[in-house]
Short mmCIF file of C-alpha atoms in Angstrom, two decimals:
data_model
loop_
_atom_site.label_atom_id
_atom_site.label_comp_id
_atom_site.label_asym_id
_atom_site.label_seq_id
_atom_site.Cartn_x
_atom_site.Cartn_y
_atom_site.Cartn_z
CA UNK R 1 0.00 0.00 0.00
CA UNK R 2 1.43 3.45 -0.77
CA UNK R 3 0.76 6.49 1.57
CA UNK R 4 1.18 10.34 0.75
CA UNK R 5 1.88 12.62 4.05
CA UNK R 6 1.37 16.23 3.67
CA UNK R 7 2.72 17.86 7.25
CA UNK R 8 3.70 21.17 8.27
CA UNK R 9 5.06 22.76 11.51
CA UNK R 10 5.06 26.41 11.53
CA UNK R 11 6.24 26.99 15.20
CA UNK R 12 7.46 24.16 17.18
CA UNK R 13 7.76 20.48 15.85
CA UNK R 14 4.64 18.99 17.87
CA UNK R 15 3.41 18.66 14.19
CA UNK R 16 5.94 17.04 12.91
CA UNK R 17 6.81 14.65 15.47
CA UNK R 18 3.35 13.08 15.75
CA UNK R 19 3.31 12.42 12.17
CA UNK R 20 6.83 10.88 12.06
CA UNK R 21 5.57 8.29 14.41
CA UNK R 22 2.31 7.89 12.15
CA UNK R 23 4.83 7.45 9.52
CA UNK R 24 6.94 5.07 10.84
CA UNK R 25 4.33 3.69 12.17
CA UNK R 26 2.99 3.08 8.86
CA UNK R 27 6.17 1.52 7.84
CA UNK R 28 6.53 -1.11 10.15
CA UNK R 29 2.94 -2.05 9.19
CA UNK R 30 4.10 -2.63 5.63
CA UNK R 31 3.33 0.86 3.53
CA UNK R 32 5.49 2.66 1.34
CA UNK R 33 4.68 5.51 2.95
CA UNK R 34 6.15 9.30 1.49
CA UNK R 35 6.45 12.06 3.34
CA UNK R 36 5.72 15.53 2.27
CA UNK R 37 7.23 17.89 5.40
CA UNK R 38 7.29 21.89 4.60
CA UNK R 39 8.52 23.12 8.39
CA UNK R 40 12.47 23.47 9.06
CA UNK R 41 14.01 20.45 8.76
CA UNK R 42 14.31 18.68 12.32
CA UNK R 43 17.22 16.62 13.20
CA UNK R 44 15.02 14.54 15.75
CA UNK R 45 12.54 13.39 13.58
CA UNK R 46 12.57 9.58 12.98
CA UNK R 47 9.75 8.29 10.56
CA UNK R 48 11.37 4.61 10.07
CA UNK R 49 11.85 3.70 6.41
CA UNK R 50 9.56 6.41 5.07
CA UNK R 51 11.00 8.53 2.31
CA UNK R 52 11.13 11.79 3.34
CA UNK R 53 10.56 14.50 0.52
CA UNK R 54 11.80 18.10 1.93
CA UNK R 55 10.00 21.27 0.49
CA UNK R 56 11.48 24.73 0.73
CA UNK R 57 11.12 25.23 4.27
CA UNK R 58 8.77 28.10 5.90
CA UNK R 59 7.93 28.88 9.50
CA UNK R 60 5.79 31.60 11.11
CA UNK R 61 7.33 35.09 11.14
CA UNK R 62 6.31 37.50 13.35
CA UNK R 63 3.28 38.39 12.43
CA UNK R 64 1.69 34.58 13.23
CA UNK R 65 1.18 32.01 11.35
CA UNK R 66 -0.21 33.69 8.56
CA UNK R 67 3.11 35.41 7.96
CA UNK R 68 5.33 32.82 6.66
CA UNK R 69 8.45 33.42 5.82
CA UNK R 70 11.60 31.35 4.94
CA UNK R 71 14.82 30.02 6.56
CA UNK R 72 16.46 33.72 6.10
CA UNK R 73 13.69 35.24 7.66
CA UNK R 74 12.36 36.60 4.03
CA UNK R 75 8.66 36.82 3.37
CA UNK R 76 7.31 34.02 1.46
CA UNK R 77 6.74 35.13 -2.49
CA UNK R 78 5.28 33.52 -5.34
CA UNK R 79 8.80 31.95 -6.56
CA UNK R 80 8.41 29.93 -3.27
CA UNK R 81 4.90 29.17 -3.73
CA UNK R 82 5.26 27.47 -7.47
CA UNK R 83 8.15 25.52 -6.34
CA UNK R 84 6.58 23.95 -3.65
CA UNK R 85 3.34 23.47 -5.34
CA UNK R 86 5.06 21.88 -7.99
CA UNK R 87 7.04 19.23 -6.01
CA UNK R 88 3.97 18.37 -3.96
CA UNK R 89 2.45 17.58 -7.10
CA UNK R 90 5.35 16.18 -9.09
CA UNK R 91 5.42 13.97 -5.47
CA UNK R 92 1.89 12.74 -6.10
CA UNK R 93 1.66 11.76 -9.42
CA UNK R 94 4.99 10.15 -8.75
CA UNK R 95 3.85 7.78 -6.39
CA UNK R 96 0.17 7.38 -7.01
CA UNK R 97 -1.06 6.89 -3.60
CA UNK R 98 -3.71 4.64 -2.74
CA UNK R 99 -3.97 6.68 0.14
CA UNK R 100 -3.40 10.78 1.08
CA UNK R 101 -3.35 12.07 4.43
CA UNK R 102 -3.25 15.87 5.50
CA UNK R 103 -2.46 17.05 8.61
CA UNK R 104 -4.14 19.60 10.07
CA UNK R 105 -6.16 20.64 6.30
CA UNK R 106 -8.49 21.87 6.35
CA UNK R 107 -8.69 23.05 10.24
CA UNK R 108 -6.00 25.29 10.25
CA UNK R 109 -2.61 25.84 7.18
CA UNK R 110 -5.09 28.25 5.58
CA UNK R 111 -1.81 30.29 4.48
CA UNK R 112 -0.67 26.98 2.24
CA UNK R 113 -3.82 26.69 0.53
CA UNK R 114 -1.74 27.35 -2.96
CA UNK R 115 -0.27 23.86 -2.47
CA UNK R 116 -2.57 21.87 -0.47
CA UNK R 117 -5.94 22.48 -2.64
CA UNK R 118 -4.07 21.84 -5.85
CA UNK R 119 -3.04 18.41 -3.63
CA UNK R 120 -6.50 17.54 -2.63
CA UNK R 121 -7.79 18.32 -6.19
CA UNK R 122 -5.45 16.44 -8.25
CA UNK R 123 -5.48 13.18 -5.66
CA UNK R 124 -9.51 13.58 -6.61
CA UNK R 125 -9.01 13.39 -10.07
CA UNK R 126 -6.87 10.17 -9.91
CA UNK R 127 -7.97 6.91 -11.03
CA UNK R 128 -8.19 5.11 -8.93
CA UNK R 129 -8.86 7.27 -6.67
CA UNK R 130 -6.97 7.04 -3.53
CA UNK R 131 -9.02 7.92 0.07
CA UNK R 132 -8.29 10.98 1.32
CA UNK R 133 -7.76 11.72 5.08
CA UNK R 134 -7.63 14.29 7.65
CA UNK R 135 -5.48 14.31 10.57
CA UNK R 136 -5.38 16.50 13.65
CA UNK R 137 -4.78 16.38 16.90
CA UNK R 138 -6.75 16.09 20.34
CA UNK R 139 -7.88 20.00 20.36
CA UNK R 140 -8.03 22.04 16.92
CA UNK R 141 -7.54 25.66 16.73
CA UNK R 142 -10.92 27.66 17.96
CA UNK R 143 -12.75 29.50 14.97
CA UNK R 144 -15.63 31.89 16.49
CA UNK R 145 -16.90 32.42 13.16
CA UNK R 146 -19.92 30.44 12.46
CA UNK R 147 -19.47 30.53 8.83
CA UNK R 148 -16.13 29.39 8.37
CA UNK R 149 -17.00 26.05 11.10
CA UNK R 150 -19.45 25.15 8.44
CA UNK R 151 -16.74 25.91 5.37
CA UNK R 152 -14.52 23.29 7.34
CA UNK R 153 -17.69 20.81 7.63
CA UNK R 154 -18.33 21.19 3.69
CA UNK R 155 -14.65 21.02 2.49
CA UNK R 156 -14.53 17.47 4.93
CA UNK R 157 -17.64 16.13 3.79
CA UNK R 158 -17.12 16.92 0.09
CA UNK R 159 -13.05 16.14 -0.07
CA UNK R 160 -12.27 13.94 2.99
CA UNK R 161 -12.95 10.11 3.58
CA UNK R 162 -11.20 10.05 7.12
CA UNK R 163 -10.81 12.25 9.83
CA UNK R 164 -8.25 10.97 12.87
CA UNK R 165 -8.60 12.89 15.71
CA UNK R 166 -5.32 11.90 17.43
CA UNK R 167 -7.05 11.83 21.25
CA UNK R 168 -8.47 9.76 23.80
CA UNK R 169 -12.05 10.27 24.16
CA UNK R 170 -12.19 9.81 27.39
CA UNK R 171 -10.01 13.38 27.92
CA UNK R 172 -11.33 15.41 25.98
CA UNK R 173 -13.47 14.94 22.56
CA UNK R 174 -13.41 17.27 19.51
CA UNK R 175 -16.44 18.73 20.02
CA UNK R 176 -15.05 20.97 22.98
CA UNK R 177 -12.90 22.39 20.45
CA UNK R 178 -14.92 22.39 17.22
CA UNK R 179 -18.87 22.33 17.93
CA UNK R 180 -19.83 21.25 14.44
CA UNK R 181 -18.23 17.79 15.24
CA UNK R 182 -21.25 15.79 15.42
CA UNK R 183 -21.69 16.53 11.69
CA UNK R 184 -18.53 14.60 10.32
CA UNK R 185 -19.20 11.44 12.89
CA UNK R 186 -19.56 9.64 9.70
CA UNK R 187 -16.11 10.22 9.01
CA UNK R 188 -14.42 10.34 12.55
CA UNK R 189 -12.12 8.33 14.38
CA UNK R 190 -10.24 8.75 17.71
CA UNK R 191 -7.03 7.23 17.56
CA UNK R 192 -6.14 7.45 21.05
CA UNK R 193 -2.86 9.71 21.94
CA UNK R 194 0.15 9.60 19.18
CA UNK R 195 3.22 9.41 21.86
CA UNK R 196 6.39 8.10 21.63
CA UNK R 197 7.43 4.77 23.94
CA UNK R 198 8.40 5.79 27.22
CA UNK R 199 11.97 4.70 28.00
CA UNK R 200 12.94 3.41 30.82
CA UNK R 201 14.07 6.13 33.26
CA UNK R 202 18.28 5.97 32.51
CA UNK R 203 19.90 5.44 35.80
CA UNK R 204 22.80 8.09 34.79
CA UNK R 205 20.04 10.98 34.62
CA UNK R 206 20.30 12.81 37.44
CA UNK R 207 16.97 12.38 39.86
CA UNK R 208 14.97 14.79 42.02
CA UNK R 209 15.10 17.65 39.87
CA UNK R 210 12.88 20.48 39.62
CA UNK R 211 12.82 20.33 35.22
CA UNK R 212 11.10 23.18 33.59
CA UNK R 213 10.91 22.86 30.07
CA UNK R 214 9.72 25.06 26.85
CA UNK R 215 9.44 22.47 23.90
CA UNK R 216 11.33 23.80 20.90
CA UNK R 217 12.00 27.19 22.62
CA UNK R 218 10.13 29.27 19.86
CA UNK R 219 7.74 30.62 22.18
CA UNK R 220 9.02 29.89 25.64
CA UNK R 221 11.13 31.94 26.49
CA UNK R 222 9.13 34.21 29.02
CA UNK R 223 8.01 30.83 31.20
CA UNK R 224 11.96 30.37 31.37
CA UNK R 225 12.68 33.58 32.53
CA UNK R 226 10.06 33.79 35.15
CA UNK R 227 11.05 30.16 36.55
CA UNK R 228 14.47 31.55 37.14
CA UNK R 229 13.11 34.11 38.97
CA UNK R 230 10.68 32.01 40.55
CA UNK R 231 13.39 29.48 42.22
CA UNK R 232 14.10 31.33 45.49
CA UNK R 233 10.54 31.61 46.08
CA UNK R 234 9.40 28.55 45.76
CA UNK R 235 9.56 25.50 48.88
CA UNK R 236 12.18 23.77 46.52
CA UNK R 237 14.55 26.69 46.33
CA UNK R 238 17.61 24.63 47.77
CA UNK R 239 16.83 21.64 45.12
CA UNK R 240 18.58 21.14 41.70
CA UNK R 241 16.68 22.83 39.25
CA UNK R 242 17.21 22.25 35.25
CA UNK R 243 15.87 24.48 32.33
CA UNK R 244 15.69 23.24 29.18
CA UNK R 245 15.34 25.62 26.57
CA UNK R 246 14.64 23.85 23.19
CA UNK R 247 16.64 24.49 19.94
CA UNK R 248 14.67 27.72 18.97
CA UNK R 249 15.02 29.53 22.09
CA UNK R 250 16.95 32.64 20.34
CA UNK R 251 20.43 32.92 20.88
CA UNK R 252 20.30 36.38 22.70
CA UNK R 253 17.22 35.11 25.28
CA UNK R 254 19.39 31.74 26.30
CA UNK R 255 22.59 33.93 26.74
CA UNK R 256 20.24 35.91 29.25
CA UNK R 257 19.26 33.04 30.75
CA UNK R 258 23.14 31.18 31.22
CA UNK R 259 24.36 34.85 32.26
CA UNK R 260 25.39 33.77 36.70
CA UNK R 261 23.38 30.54 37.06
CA UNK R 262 22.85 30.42 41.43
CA UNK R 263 24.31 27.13 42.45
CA UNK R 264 22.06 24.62 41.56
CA UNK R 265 20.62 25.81 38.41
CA UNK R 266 21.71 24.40 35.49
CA UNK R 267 20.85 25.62 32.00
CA UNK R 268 21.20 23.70 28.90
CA UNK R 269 19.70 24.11 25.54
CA UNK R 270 18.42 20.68 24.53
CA UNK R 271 18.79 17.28 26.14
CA UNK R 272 18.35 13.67 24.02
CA UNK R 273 17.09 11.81 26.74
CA UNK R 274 14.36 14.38 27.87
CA UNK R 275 11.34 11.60 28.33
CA UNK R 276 14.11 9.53 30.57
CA UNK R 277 14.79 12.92 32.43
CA UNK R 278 11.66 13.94 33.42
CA UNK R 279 10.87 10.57 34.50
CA UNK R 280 13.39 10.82 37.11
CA UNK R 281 11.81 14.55 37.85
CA UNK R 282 10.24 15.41 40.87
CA UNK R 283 8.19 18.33 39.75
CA UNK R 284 7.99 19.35 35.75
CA UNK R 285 7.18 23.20 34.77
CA UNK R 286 6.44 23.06 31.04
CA UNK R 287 3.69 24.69 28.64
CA UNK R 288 0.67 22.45 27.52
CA UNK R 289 1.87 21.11 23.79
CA UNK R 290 0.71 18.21 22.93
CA UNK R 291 3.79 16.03 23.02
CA UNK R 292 4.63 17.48 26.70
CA UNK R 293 1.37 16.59 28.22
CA UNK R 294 2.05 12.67 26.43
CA UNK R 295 5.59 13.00 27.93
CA UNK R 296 3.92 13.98 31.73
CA UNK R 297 1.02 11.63 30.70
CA UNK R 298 3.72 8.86 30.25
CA UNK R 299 6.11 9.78 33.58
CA UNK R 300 3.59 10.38 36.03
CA UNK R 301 5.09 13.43 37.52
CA UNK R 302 3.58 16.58 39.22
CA UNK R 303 3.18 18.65 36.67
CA UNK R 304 2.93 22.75 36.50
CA UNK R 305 1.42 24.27 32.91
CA UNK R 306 1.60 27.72 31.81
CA UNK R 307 -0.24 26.89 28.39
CA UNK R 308 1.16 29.24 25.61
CA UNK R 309 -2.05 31.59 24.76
CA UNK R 310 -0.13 34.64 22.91
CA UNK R 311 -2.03 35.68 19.57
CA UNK R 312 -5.51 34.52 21.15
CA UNK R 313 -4.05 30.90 21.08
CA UNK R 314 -6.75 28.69 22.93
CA UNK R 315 -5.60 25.08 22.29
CA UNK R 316 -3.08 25.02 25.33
CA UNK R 317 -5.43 26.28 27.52
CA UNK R 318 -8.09 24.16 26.95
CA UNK R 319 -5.81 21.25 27.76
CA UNK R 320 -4.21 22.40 30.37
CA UNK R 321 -7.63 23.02 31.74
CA UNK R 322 -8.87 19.56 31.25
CA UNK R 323 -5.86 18.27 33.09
CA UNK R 324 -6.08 20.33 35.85
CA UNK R 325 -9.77 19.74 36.12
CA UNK R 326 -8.53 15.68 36.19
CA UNK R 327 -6.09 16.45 38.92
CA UNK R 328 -3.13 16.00 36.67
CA UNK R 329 -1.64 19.20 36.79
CA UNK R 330 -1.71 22.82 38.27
CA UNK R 331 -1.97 25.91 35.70
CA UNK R 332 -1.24 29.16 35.38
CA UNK R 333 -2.65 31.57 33.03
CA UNK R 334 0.24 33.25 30.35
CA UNK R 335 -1.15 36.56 31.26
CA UNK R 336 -1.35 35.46 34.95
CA UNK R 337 2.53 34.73 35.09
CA UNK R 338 4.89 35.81 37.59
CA UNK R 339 7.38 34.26 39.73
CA UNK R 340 4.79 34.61 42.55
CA UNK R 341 2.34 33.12 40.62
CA UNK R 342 4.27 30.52 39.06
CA UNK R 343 6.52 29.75 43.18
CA UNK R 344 2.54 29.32 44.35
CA UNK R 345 1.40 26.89 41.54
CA UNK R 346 5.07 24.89 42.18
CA UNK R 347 4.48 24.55 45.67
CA UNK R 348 0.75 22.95 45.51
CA UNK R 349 1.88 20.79 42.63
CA UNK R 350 0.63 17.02 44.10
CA UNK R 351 1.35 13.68 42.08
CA UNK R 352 -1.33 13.16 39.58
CA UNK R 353 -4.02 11.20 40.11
CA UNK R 354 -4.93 8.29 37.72
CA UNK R 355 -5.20 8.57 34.22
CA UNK R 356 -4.90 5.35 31.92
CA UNK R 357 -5.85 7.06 28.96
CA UNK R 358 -4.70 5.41 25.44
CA UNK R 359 -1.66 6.24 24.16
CA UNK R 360 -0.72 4.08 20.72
CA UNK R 361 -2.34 6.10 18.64
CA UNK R 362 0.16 5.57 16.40
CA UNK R 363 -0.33 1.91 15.80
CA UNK R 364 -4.23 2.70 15.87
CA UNK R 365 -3.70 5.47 13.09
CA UNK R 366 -1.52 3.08 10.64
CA UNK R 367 -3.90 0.17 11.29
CA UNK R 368 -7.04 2.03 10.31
CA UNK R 369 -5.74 3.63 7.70
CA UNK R 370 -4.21 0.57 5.91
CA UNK R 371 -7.80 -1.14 6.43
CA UNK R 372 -9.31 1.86 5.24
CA UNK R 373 -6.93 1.80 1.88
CA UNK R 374 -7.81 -2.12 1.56
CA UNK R 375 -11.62 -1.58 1.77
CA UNK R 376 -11.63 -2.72 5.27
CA UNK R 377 -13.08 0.52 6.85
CA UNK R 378 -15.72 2.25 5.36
CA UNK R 379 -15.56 6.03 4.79
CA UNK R 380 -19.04 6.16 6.17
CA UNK R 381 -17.86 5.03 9.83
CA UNK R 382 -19.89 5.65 12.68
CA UNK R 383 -18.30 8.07 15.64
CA UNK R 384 -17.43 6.33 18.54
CA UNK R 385 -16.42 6.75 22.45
CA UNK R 386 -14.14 4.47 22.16
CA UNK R 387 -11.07 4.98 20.51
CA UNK R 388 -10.72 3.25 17.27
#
């Protein structure tokens, strides 16, 4: 069976990571799978034997992520544009999928519609035509216009054969998120949680830290500076304390950050054996990503979220609210931050309470979808709360 992946990552590489174990996921099931990925190249990523096709890479600027620009910081233009519209197409007549899966389209990557349409369209007009899916994760980004909900429902229903919502139902369903769910349960299927296999906690990683952590660093940089600060003030202020920044922190916010460390505090920008580390933790201070909340999900740990909300970003919040609501984590608000605020929230942080929640999505995403490109699943698949 051949698979087509279209992903992109515009900020940090939650995106890209969750569909590199989909991928190799995929592989190890017996696909050819290829794999589209427009985002900056990522030196973790590890989709298995997939070939992995590179476009010309764009991330959000600073205007959001409708202001992409490219890996010198220049504003995309319509050079970029053909190129990558015509490798993504080149790529699909190429391989001649039996089966094309989009992450996030049509949710959210409204700024790539110059590629991904032309994708959808063309894989339409194959014979024969391969099935079409839709992946996204657990909580999509909020749209408060009425009118373009129902867009998203149409452009599903008219395009789409699949939609994988990569989430237990149990936490949280999409419908919390996007309230026109109930009208694609034809096509939706919870996958349960896309994580990576917990490794055994390493016994050379150091244990009892205090680990506060800020994913790729893009967008983190503010939580790090304020747990600094927050250290004395906190009931742990005489434990060892690690930050770990994330690749993307800028350079001149992690030189302000390693500028007279207090004993104690160590500073380091990214560590390979993070999952192993923070399962030797004794309190984690992170923001709510999806692939941190797996990795807390995974070690058990007390847990302290400061979901990233800038840009009136609500998908962090809402999870971080569902966790703490489940007694899995404390939260602070972005705009609530301080080191008071954030010494408090340390110092109530308790072990979390039980959660058992499914966490192979993976597997359950390359299994349906290879039963789905045999015949064995029918686009027309009832909704259920049960992942699938």
């Amino acid at each position: 069976m051949r698979v087509l992946i279209h992903v992109q990552h515009l900020l940090g590489v939650g995106h890209l990571q969750r569909i590199g174990l989909i991928a190799r996921a995929l592989d190890a099931a017996g696909a050819a799978v290829t794999m589209l990925s427009g985002g900056m190249p990522w030196p973790g990523l590890d989709p298995g034997g997939a070939r992995l096709v590179q476009l010309p890479p764009l991330r959000a600027g600073a205007g959001g992520f409708g202001d992409l620009v490219d890996t010198e910081n220049r504003p995309l233009d319509a050079a970029t544009r053909e190129r990558r519209r015509r490798i993504v197409l080149d790529t699909l007549a190429e391989t001649r999928p039996d089966l094309v899966l989009i992450e996030t389209y049509p949710f959210g990557r409204r700024a790539l519609r110059f590629e991904l349409e032309p994708l959808v369209e063309a894989a339409r007009a194959l014979r024969p035509k391969p099935i079409l899916a839709c992946s996204i994760r657990d909580i999509v980004a909020a749209k408060s216009d009425p009118a373009r909900r129902q867009a998203i429902v149409a452009t599903l229903r008219r395009d789409f054969d699949l939609l994988l919502v990569h989430a237990d139902p149990h936490f949280i369903r999409l419908e919390a998120s996007f309230p026109e769910a109930p009208l694609l349960a034809d096509r939706l299927h919870y996958t349960g949680f896309v994580a990576a296999p917990a490794p055994p906690p390493a016994p050379d990683t150091p244990a009892g830290e205090i680990i506060v952590s800020a994913g790729g660093g893009a967008a983190g940089a503010a939580l790090l500076k304020v747990a600094k600060a927050a250290r004395p003030l906190s009931r742990y202020a005489t434990e060892p304390w690690r930050l770990v920044t994330g690749r993307n922190l800028p350079a001149a916010d992690f030189a302000a950050l390693a500028r007279d460390p207090p004993p104690g505090l160590a500073i380091e920008r990214h560590r390979g054996d993070f999952a192993a580390l923070l399962g030797r933790a004794r309190l984690s201070v992170s923001q709510a990503g999806y692939n941190t909340v797996l990795d807390l999900l995974q070690a058990r740990v007390p847990a302290v979220l400061v979901p990233f909300a800038e840009g009136g970003e609500t998908e962090q919040s809402l999870r971080a609210a569902r966790l703490q609501a489940l007694r899995l984590a404390e939260t602070v608000a972005e705009a609530a931050l301080t080191p008071e605020s954030l010494a408090a929230a340390i110092d109530r942080a308790a072990p979390p309470a039980a959660g058992g929640f499914a966490l192979d999505g993976a597997e359950r995403s390359a299994a349906l979808l290879i039963a789905a490109g045999s015949g064995a699943v029918s686009r027309h698949a009832t909704d259920s709360s049960e992942p699938c």
